[in-house]
Amino acid sequence: SEHVAVLLNLFYGEPKLAPRTLAMDDKLLVEFVDPLAMDWDAGLVDPQLSKGVAIKPLRTDPYTQEVSFLYCSPPHRVPPGMAKPQWTHPMVEELYVIEGDYVWADLGRMRRGGYCWWREGVYHGPSGTDTGYNLFVRTVGGPLVNQFATEKRPFTWTPEHRPVLPRELANYGQPLADAPNY
């Protein structure tokens, strides 16, 4: 087909059938938002993260404060030897790379289609992007809270590819080929 779409199906746990209920909570209905009609908001980004990144909020759960949002960054170049702290969260952070490259000094380079699920208390980073990126991000188990380590770690644009995967998925954790540099 000339019209192609990517469906990103996110779960809170193992999918299973549940009994149908007639009760419905209108507060939990997902409302339509048009991201193209929204402005990018840099004021929603933790000030300890890189300048230039911005968010388009998509949804906040009224009960759990879990959030989903688009997250973007322009290309950044950092000086050789730059070091930044790692960070973690008291909730799960899930992200999907829509476009661009997101470089993690501790895990490798994520490209378009890259996906990660960070459990609570798992430190990650430092990170950066040489191409810029657009991401879909959501939290599970509460609002987004960043907790930064005090120690700074070195950042590199060429980290080793080290995905963290369950054993049965290990064969899928191969790096993608480098994009052509024209």
Short mmCIF file of C-alpha atoms in Angstrom, two decimals, residues 75-147:
data_model
loop_
_atom_site.label_atom_id
_atom_site.label_comp_id
_atom_site.label_asym_id
_atom_site.label_seq_id
_atom_site.Cartn_x
_atom_site.Cartn_y
_atom_site.Cartn_z
CA PRO A 75 20.69 18.34 16.86
CA HIS A 76 23.27 18.94 19.58
CA ARG A 77 27.05 18.82 19.45
CA VAL A 78 28.85 18.66 22.74
CA PRO A 79 32.52 19.33 23.46
CA PRO A 80 34.89 16.35 23.65
CA GLY A 81 35.12 15.02 27.19
CA MET A 82 31.70 16.32 28.24
CA ALA A 83 30.21 14.57 31.28
CA LYS A 84 26.62 14.57 32.58
CA PRO A 85 24.84 12.77 35.41
CA GLN A 86 22.65 9.73 34.93
CA TRP A 87 19.04 9.87 36.10
CA THR A 88 16.22 7.60 37.18
CA HIS A 89 12.53 7.82 38.05
CA PRO A 90 10.20 6.50 40.78
CA MET A 91 7.89 5.26 38.01
CA VAL A 92 8.33 3.39 34.70
CA GLU A 93 9.43 5.50 31.72
CA GLU A 94 8.64 4.13 28.28
CA LEU A 95 9.84 5.68 25.06
CA TYR A 96 9.63 5.10 21.32
CA VAL A 97 11.82 6.86 18.74
CA ILE A 98 9.58 8.28 16.00
CA GLU A 99 12.41 9.94 14.10
CA GLY A 100 16.11 10.68 14.59
CA ASP A 101 18.79 9.19 16.82
CA TYR A 102 18.93 9.18 20.61
CA VAL A 103 22.38 8.27 21.91
CA TRP A 104 22.76 6.68 25.37
CA ALA A 105 26.33 6.54 26.67
CA ASP A 106 25.47 3.44 28.71
CA LEU A 107 23.30 1.50 26.21
CA GLY A 108 24.04 2.64 22.67
CA ARG A 109 22.31 4.46 19.84
CA MET A 110 18.53 4.23 19.40
CA ARG A 111 17.19 4.95 15.94
CA ARG A 112 13.74 5.30 14.39
CA GLY A 113 11.62 2.47 15.74
CA GLY A 114 13.79 2.09 18.85
CA TYR A 115 11.92 1.30 22.05
CA CYS A 116 12.78 1.15 25.73
CA TRP A 117 11.05 0.51 29.06
CA TRP A 118 12.96 1.70 32.13
CA ARG A 119 11.80 0.18 35.39
CA GLU A 120 11.61 2.30 38.51
CA GLY A 121 15.00 3.09 40.00
CA VAL A 122 17.05 2.10 36.91
CA TYR A 123 19.64 4.79 36.15
CA HIS A 124 20.25 5.66 32.50
CA GLY A 125 22.29 8.18 30.55
CA PRO A 126 23.92 10.44 29.94
CA SER A 127 22.32 10.98 26.57
CA GLY A 128 22.36 13.27 23.58
CA THR A 129 21.51 13.51 19.92
CA ASP A 130 23.61 14.45 16.94
CA THR A 131 20.69 14.27 14.48
CA GLY A 132 17.83 15.59 16.58
CA TYR A 133 14.86 13.39 17.46
CA ASN A 134 11.12 13.12 17.96
CA LEU A 135 10.01 10.67 20.66
CA PHE A 136 6.77 9.36 22.11
CA VAL A 137 7.14 9.06 25.90
CA ARG A 138 4.78 7.81 28.57
CA THR A 139 4.99 7.03 32.26
CA VAL A 140 3.42 4.08 34.07
CA GLY A 141 2.82 4.28 37.81
CA GLY A 142 2.76 8.02 38.32
CA PRO A 143 3.80 11.41 36.97
CA LEU A 144 7.20 12.01 35.38
CA VAL A 145 9.79 12.72 38.06
CA ASN A 146 13.52 12.90 37.27
CA GLN A 147 16.02 12.03 40.00
#
